PDB file of C-alpha atoms in Angstrom:
ATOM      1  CA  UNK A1066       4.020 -11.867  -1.375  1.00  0.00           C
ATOM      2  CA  UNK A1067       6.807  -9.000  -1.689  1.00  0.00           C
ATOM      3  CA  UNK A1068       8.502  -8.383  -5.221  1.00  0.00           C
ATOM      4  CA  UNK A1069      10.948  -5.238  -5.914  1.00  0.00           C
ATOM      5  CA  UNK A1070      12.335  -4.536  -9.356  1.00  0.00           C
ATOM      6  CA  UNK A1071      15.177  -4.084 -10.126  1.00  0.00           C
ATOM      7  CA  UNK A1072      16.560  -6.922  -7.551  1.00  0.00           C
ATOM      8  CA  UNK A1073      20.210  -7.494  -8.449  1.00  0.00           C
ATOM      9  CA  UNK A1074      21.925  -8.507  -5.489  1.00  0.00           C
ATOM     10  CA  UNK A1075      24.752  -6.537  -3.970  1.00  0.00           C
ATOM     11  CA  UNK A1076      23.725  -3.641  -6.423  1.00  0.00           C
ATOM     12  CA  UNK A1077      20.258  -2.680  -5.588  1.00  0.00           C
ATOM     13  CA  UNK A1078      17.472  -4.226  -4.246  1.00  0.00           C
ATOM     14  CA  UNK A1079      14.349  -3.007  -2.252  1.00  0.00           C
ATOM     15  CA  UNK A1080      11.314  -4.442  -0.122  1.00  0.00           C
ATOM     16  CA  UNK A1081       8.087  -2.921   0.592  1.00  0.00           C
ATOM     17  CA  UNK A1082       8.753  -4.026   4.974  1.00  0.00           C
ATOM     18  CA  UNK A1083       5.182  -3.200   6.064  1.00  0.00           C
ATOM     19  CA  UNK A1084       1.864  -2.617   5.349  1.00  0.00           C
ATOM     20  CA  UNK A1085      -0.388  -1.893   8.412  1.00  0.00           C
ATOM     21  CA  UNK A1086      -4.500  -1.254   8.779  1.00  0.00           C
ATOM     22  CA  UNK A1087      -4.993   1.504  11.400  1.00  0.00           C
ATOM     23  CA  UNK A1088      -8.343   1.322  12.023  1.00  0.00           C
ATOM     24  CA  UNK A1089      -9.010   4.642  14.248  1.00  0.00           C
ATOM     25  CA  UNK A1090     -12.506   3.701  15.580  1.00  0.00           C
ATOM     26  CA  UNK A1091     -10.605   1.131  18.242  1.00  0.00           C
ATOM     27  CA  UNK A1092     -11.704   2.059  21.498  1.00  0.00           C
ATOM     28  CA  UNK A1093      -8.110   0.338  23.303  1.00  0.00           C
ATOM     29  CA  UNK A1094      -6.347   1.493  22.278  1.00  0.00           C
ATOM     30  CA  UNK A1095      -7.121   5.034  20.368  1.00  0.00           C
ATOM     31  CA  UNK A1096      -5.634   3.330  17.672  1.00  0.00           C
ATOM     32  CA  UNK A1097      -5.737  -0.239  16.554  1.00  0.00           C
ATOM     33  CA  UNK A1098      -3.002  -1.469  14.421  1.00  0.00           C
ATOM     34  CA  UNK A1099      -3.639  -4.378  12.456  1.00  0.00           C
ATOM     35  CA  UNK A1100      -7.280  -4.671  12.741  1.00  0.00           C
ATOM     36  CA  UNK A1101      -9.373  -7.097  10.053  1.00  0.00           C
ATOM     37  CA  UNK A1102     -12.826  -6.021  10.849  1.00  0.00           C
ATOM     38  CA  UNK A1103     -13.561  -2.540   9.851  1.00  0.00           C
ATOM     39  CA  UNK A1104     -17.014  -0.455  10.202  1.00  0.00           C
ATOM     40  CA  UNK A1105     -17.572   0.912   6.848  1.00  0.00           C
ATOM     41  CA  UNK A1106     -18.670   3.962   7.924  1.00  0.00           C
ATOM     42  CA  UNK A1107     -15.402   5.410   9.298  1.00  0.00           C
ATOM     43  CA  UNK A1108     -12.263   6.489   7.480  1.00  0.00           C
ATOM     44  CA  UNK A1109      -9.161   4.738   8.018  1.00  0.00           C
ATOM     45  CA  UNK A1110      -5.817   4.775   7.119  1.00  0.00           C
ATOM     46  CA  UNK A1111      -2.874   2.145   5.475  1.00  0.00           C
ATOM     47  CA  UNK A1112       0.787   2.709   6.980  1.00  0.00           C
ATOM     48  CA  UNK A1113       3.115   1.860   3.940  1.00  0.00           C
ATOM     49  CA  UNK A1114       6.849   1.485   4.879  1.00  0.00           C
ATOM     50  CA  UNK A1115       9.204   0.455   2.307  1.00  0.00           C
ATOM     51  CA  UNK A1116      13.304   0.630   1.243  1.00  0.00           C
ATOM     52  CA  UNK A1117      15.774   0.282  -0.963  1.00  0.00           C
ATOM     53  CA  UNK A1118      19.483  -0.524  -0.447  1.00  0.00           C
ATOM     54  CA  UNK A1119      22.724  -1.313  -2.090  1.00  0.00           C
ATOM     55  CA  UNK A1120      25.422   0.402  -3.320  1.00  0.00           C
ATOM     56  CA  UNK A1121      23.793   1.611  -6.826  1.00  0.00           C
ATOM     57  CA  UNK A1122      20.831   3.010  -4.832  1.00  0.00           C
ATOM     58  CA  UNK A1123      21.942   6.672  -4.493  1.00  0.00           C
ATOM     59  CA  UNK A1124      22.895   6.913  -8.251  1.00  0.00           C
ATOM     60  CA  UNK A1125      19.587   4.998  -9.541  1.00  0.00           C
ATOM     61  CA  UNK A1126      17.763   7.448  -7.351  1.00  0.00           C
ATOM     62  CA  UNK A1127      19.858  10.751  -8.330  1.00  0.00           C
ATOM     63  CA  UNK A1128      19.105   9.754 -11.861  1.00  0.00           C
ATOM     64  CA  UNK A1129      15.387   9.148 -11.203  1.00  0.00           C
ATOM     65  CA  UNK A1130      14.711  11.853  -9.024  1.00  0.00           C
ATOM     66  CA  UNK A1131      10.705  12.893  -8.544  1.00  0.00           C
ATOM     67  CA  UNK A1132       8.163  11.278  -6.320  1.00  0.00           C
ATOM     68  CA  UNK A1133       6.906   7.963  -5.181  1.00  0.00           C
ATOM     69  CA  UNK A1134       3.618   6.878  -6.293  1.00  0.00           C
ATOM     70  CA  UNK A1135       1.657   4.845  -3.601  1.00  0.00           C
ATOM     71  CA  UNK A1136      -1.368   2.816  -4.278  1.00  0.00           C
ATOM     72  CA  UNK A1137      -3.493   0.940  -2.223  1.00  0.00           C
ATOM     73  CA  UNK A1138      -6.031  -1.463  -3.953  1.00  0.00           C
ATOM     74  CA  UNK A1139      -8.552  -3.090  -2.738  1.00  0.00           C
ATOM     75  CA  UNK A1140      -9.272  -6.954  -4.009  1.00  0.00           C
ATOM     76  CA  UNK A1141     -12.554  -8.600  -3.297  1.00  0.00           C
ATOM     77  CA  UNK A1142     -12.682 -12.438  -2.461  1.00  0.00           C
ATOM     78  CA  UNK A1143     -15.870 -13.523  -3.666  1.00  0.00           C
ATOM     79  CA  UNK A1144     -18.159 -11.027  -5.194  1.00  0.00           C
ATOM     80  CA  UNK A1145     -16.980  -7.145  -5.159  1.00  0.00           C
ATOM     81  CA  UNK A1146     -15.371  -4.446  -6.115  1.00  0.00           C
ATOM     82  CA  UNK A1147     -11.575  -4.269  -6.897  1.00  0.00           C
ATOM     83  CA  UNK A1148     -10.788  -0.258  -6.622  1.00  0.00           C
ATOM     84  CA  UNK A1149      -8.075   2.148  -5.854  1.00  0.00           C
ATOM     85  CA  UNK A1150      -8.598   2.649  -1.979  1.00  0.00           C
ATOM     86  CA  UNK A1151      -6.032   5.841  -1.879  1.00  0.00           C
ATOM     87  CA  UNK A1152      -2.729   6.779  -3.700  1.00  0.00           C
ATOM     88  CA  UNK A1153      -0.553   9.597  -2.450  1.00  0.00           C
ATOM     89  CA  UNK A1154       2.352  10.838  -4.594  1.00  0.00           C
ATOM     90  CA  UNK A1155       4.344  13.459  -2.406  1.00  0.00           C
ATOM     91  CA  UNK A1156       7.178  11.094  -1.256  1.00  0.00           C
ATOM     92  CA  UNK A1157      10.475  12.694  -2.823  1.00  0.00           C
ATOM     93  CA  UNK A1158      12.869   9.743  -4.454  1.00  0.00           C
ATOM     94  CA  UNK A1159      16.140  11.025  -2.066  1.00  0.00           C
ATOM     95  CA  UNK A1160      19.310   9.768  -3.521  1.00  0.00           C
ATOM     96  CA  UNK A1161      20.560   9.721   0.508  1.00  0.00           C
ATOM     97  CA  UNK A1162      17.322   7.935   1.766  1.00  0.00           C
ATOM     98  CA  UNK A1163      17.143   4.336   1.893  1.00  0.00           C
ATOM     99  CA  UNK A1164      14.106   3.915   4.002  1.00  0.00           C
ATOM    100  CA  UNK A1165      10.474   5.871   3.464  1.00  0.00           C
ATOM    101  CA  UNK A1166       7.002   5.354   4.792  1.00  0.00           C
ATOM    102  CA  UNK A1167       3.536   7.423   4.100  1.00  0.00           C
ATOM    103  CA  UNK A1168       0.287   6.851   5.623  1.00  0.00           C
ATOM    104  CA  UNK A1169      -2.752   6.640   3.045  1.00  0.00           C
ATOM    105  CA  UNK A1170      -6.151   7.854   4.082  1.00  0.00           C
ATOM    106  CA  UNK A1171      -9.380   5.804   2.960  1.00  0.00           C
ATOM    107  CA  UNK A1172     -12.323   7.614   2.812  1.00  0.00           C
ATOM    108  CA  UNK A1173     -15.556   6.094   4.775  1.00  0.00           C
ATOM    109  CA  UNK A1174     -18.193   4.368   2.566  1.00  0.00           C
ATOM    110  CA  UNK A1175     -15.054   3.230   0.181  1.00  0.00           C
ATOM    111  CA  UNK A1176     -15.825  -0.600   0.512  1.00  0.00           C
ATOM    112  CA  UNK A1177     -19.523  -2.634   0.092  1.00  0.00           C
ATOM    113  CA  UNK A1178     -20.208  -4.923   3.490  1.00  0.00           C
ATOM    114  CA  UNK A1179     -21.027  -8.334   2.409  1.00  0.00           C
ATOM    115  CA  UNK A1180     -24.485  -9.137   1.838  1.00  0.00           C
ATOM    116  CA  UNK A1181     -25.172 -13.433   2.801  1.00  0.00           C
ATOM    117  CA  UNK A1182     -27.985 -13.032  -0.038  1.00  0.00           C
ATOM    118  CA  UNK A1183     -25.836 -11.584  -2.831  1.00  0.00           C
ATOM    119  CA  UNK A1184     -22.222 -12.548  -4.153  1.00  0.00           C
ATOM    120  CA  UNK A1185     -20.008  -9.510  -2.091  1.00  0.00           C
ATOM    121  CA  UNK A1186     -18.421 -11.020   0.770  1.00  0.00           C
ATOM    122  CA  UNK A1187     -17.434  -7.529   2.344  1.00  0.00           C
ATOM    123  CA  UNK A1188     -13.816  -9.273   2.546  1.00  0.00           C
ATOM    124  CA  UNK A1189     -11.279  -8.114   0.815  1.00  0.00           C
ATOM    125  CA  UNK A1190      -7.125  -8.614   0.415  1.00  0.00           C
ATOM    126  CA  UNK A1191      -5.190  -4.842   0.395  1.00  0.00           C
ATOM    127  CA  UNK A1192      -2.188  -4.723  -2.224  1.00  0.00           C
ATOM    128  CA  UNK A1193      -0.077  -1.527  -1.788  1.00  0.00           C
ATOM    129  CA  UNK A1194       2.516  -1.028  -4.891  1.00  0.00           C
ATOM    130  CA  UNK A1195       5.341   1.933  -5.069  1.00  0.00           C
ATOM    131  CA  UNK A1196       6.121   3.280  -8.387  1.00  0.00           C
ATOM    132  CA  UNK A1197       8.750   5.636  -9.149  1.00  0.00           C
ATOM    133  CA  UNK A1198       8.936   6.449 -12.898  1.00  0.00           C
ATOM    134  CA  UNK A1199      11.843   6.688 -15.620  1.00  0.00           C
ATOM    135  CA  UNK A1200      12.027   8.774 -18.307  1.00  0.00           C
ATOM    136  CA  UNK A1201      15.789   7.061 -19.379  1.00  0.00           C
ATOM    137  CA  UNK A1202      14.605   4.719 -22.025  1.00  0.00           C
ATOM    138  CA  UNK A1203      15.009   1.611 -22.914  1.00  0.00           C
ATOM    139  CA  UNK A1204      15.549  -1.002 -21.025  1.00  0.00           C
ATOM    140  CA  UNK A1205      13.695   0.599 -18.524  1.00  0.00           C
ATOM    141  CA  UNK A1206      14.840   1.867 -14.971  1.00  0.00           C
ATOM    142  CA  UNK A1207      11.517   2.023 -12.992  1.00  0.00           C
ATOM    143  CA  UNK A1208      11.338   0.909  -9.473  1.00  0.00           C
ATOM    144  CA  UNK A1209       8.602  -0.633  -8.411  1.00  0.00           C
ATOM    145  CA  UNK A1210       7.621  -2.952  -5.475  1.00  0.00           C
ATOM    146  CA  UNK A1211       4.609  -4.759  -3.972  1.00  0.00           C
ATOM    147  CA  UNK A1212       3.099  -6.232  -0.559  1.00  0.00           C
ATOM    148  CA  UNK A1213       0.439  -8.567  -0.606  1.00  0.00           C
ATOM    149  CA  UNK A1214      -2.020  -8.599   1.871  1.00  0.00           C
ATOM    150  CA  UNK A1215      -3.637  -7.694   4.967  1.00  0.00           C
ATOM    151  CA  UNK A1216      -7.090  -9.586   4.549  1.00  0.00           C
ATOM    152  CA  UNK A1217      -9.524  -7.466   6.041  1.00  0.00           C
ATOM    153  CA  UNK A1218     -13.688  -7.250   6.563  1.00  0.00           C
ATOM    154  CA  UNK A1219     -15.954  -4.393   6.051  1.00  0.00           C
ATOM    155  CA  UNK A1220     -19.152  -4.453   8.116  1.00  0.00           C
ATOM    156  CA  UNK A1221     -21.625  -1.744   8.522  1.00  0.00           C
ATOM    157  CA  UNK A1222     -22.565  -0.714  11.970  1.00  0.00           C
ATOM    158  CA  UNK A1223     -26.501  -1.277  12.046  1.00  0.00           C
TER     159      UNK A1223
END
């Protein structure tokens, strides 16, 4: 699922396009992209590309100005924790950009492996949101979009 707000049509609207796993204990190649089955051990990292477009776009975003705030959260199916996995806040709102992307790095040891005698599963469904915050008042002029998904599965080497 992918929602943007605000989404008027022909003024402004905006997408979060992708959100990719790189998992960077692939052996071919160095890099996998899109892996589900991660060793819980080793860091990896969540490629978040999103945009905004329409003719209202530079003037929302002159207005706005400051930084994107990226989250990646972490959703258990089953048992499990549901945490922050990484955030990163140094994307400048550009009034001439339409299109941005940052890469968020997730520590190693971040997620529990599932455990067949317990209730954590060790799977888990990534949700990646960018924020950019108003200070105009009411109604409200935040942006802020969503991606649902990858799925992916933590296991622990041993």
């Amino acid at each position: 699922m992918q929602q943007f707000d605000p989404n008027i049509p022909g003024l402004i609207q905006g997408e979060v396009t992708i959100v990719t796993i790189i998992d960077p204990a692939g052996e071919f190649p160095p890099f996998q992209v899109g892996n589900h089955v991660l060793d819980r051990t080793d860091a990896f990292k969540i490629s978040v590309k999103w945009e905004v477009t329409g003719p209202l776009r530079p003037l929302w975003l002159a207005a706005l100005g400051g930084q994107w705030n990226v989250q990646a959260f972490a959703e258990s199916l089953g048992g499990g924790p549901e945490i922050l996995l990484a955030a990163d806040n140094t994307v400048n709102a550009d009034p001439a950009v339409s299109n941005y992307a940052v890469e968020l790095n997730v520590p190693p040891n971040t997620l529990d492996e599932g455990n067949p005698r317990s209730q954590v599963s060790g799977i888990y469904k990534v949700v990646v949101s960018v924020f950019l915050d108003s200070n105009l008042g009411t109604p409200g002029f935040d942006m802020t979009g969503f991606n649902e998904g990858p799925i992916i599965q933590v296991e622990d080497p041993q």
